[in-house]
PDB file of C-alpha atoms in Angstrom:
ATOM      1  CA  UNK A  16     -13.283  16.610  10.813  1.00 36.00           C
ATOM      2  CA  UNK A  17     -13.021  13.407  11.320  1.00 48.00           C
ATOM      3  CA  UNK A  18     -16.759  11.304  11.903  1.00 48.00           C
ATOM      4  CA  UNK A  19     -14.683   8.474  13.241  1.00 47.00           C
ATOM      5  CA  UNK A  20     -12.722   9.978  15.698  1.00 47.00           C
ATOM      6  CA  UNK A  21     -15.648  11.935  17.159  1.00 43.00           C
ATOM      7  CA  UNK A  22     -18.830  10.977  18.745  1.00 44.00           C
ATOM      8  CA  UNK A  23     -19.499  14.438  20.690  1.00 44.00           C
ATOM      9  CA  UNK A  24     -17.698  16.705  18.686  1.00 44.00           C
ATOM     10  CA  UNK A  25     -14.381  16.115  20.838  1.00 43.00           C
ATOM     11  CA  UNK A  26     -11.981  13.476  20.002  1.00 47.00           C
ATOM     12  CA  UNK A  27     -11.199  12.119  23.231  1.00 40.00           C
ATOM     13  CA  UNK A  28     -14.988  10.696  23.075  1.00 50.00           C
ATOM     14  CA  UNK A  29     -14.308   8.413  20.809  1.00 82.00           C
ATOM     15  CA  UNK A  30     -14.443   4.781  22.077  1.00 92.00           C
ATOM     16  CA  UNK A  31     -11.249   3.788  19.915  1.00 93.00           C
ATOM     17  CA  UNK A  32      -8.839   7.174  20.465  1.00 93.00           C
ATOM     18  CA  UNK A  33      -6.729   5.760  22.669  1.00 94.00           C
ATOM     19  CA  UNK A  34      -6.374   2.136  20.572  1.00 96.00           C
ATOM     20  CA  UNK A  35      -8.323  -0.918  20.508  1.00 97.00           C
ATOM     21  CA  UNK A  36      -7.071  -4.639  20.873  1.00 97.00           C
ATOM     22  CA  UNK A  37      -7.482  -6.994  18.633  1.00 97.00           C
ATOM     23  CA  UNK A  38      -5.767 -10.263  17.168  1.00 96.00           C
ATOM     24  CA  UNK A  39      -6.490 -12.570  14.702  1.00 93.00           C
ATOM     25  CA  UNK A  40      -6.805 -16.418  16.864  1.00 92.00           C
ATOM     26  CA  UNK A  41      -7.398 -18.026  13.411  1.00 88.00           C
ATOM     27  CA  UNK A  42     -10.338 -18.934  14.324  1.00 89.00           C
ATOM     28  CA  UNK A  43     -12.400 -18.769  11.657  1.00 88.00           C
ATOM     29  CA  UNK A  44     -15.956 -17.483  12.324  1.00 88.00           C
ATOM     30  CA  UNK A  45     -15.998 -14.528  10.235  1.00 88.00           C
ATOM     31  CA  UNK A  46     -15.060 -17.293   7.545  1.00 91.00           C
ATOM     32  CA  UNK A  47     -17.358 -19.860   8.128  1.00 88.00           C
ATOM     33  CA  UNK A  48     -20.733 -21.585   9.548  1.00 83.00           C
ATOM     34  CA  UNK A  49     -22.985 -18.631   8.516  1.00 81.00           C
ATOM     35  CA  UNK A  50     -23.891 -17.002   4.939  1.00 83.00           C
ATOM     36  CA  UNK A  51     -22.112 -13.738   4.355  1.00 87.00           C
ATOM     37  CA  UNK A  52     -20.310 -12.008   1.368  1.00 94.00           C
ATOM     38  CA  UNK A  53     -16.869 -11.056   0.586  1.00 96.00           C
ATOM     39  CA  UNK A  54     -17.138  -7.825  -2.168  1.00 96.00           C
ATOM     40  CA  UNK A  55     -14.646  -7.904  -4.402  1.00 97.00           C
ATOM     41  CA  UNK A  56     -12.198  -4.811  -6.323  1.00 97.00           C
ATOM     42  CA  UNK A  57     -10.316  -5.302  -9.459  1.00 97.00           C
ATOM     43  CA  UNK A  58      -7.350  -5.315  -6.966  1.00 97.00           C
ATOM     44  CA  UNK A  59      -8.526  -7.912  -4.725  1.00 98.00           C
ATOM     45  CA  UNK A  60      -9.495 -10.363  -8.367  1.00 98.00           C
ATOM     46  CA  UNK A  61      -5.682  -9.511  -9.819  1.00 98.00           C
ATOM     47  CA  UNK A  62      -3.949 -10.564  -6.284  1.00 98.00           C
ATOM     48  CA  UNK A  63      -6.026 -13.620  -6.060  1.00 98.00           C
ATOM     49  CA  UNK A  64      -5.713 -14.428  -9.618  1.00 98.00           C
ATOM     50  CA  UNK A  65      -1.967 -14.142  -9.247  1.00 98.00           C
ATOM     51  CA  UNK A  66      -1.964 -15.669  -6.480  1.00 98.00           C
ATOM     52  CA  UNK A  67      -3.175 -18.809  -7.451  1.00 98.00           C
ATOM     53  CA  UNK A  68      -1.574 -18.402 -10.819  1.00 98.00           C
ATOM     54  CA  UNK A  69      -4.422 -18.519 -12.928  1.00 98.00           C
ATOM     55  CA  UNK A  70      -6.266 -15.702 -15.211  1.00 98.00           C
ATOM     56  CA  UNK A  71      -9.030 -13.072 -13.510  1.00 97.00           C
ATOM     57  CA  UNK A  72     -11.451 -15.174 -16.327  1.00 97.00           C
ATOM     58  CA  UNK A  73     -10.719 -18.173 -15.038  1.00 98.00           C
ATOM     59  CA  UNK A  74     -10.771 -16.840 -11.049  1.00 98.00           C
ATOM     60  CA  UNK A  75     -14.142 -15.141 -11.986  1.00 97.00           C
ATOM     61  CA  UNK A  76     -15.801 -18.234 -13.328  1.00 97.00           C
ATOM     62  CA  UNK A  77     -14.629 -20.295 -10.242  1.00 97.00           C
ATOM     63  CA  UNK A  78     -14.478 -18.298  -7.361  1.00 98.00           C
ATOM     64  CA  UNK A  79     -16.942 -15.428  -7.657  1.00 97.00           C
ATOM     65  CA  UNK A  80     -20.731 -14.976  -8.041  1.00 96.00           C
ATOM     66  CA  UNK A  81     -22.778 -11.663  -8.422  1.00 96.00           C
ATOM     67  CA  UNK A  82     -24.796 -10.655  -5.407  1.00 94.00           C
ATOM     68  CA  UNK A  83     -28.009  -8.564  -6.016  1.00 94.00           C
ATOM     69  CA  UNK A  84     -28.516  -5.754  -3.620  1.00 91.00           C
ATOM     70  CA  UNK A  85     -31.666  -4.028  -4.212  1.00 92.00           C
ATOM     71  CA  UNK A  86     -29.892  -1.079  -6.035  1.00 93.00           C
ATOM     72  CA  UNK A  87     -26.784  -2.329  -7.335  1.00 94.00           C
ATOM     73  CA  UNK A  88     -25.058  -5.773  -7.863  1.00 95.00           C
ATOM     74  CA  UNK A  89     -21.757  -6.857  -6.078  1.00 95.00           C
ATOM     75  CA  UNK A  90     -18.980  -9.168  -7.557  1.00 97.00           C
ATOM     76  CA  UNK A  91     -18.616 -11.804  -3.886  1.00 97.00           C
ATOM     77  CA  UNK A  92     -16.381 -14.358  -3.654  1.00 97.00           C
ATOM     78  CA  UNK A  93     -18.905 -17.842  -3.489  1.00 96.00           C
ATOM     79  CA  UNK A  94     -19.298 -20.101  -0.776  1.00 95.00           C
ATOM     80  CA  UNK A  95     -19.180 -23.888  -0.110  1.00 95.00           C
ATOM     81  CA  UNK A  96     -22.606 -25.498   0.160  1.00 93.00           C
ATOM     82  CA  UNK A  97     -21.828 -25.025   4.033  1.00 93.00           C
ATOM     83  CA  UNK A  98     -21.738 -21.424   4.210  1.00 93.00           C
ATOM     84  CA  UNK A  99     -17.695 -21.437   4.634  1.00 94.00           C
ATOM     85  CA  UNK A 100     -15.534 -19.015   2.598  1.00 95.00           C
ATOM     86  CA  UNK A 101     -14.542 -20.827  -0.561  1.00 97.00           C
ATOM     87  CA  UNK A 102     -11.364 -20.228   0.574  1.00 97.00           C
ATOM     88  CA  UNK A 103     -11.631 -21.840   3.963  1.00 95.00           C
ATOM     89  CA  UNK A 104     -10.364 -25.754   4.267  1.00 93.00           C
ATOM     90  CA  UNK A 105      -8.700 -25.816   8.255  1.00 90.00           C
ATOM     91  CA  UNK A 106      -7.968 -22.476   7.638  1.00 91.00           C
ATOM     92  CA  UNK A 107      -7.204 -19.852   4.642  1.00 94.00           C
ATOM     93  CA  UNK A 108      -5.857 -21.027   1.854  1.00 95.00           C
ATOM     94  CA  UNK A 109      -5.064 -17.318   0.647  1.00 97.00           C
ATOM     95  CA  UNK A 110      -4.481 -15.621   3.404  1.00 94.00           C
ATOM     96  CA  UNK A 111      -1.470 -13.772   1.960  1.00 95.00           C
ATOM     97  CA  UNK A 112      -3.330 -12.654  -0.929  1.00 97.00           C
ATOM     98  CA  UNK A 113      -6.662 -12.091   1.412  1.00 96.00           C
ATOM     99  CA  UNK A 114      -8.847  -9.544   0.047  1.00 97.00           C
ATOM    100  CA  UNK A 115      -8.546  -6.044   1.411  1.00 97.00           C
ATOM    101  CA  UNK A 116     -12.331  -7.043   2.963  1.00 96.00           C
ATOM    102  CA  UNK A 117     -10.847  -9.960   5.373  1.00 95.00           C
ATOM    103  CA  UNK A 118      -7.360  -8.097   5.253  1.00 95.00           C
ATOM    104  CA  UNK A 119      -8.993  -5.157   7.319  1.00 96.00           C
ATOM    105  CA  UNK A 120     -11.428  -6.748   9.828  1.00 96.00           C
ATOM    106  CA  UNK A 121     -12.616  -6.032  12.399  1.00 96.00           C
ATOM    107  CA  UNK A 122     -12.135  -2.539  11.551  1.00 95.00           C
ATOM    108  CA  UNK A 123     -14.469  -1.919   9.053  1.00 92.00           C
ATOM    109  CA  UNK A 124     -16.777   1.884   9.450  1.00 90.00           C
ATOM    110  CA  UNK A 125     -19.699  -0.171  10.250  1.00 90.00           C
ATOM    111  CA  UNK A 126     -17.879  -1.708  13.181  1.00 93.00           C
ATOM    112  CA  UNK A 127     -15.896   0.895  14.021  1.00 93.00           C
ATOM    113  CA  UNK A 128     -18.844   3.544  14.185  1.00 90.00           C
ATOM    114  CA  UNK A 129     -20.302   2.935  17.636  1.00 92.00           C
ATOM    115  CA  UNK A 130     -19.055   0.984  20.758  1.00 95.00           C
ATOM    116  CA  UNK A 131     -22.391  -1.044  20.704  1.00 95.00           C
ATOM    117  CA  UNK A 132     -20.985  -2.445  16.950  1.00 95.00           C
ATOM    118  CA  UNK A 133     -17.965  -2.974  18.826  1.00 96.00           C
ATOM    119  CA  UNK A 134     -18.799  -4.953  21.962  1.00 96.00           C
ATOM    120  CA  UNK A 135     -21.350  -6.854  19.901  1.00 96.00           C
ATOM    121  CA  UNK A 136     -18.423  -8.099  17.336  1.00 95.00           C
ATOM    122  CA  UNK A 137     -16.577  -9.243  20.445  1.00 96.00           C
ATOM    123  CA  UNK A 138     -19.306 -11.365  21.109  1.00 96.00           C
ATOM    124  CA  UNK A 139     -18.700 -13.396  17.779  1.00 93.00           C
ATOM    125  CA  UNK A 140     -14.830 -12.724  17.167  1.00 95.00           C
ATOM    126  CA  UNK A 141     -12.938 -14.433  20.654  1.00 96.00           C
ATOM    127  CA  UNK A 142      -9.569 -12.300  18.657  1.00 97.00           C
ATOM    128  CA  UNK A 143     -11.496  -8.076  19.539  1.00 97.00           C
ATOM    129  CA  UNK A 144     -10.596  -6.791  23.203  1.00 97.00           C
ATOM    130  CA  UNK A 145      -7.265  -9.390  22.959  1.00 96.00           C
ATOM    131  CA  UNK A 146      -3.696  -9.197  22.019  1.00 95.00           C
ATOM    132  CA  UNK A 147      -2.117  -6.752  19.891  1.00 97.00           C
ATOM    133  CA  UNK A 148      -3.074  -2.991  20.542  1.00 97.00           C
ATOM    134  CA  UNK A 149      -4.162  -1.116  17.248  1.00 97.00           C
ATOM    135  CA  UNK A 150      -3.742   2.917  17.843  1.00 96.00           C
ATOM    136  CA  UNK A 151      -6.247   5.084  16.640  1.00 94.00           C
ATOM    137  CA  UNK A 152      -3.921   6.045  13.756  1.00 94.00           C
ATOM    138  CA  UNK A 153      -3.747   2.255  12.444  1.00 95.00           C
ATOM    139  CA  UNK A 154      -7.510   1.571  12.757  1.00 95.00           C
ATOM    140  CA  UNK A 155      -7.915   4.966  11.167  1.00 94.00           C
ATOM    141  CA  UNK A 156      -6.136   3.760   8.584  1.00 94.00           C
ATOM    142  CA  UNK A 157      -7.718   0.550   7.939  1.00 94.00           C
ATOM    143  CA  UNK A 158     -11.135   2.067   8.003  1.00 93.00           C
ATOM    144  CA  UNK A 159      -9.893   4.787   5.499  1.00 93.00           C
ATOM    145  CA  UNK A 160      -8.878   1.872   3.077  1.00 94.00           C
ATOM    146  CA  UNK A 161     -12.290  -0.091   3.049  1.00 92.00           C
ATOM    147  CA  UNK A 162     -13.960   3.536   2.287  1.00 91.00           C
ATOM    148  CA  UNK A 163     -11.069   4.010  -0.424  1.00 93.00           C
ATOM    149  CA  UNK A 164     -11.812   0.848  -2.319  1.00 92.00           C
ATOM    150  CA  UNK A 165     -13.522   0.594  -5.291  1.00 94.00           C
ATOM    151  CA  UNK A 166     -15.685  -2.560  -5.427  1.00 93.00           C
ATOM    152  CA  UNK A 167     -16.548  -4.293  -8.800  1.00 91.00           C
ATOM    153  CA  UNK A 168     -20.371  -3.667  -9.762  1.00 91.00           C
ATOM    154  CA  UNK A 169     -21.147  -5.928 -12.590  1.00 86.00           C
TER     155      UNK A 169
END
């Protein structure tokens, strides 16, 4: 069964089975102003890599750092001495080649697992509860994906 389609055992108590709205405005707060990390998979470092035409080595050594989690470490993209996404200069400068991490928000389990998450992401993102409608079927998808993805553990 599916966790994220039910709450009380019955799918039409989830807070997302009938779709959710959400566009991207651009805006960039889940880029910028506030410390945060962007986990990395050998697919995300070959796309952006390719992207900007220059070897994982070199994209490595530029763009990433290793985060230290308590019980495992995490390959993150870095961040300017601001907090913004290294990525980030009046807007993103990859978005096309956007890890699957920023590819895939707002809809990420930890989000997606409660309407409290929810409502309080709205709060911070003015693009949730606006625009396009995402059925249950594409957010389950999206959601599926994150849980999918390998991330790099150095």
């Amino acid at each position: 069964m599916d966790d994220y389609l039910m709450s009380n055992g019955n799918k039409s108590d989830s807070f997302w089975y009938d779709g959710l709205q959400f566009t991207c405005t651009s805006c960039g707060h889940c880029c910028r102003y506030e410390p945060g990390y962007v986990f990395l998979s050998d697919d995300d470092v070959e796309t952006l890599s390719n992207h900007l035409k220059i070897t994982d080595k070199v994209f490595l050594a530029n763009y990433c750092r290793i985060v230290n989690l308590g019980i495992t470490n995490r390959l993150s993209l870095t961040e300017k001495d601001n907090n913004d996404c290294i990525f980030w200069s009046d807007g993103c400068t990859v978005y096309r080649a956007r890890p699957l991490q920023c590819r895939t928000y707002p809809f990420w389990p930890s989000i997606m697992g409660a309407p409290e998450n929810w409502e309080r992401e709205s709060l911070e993102c003015p693009g949730i509860n606006r625009g396009k409608k995402h059925s249950a079927r594409e957010i389950r998808r999206e959601i599926r994906k994150r849980e999918r993805q390998t991330l790099i553990t150095p």
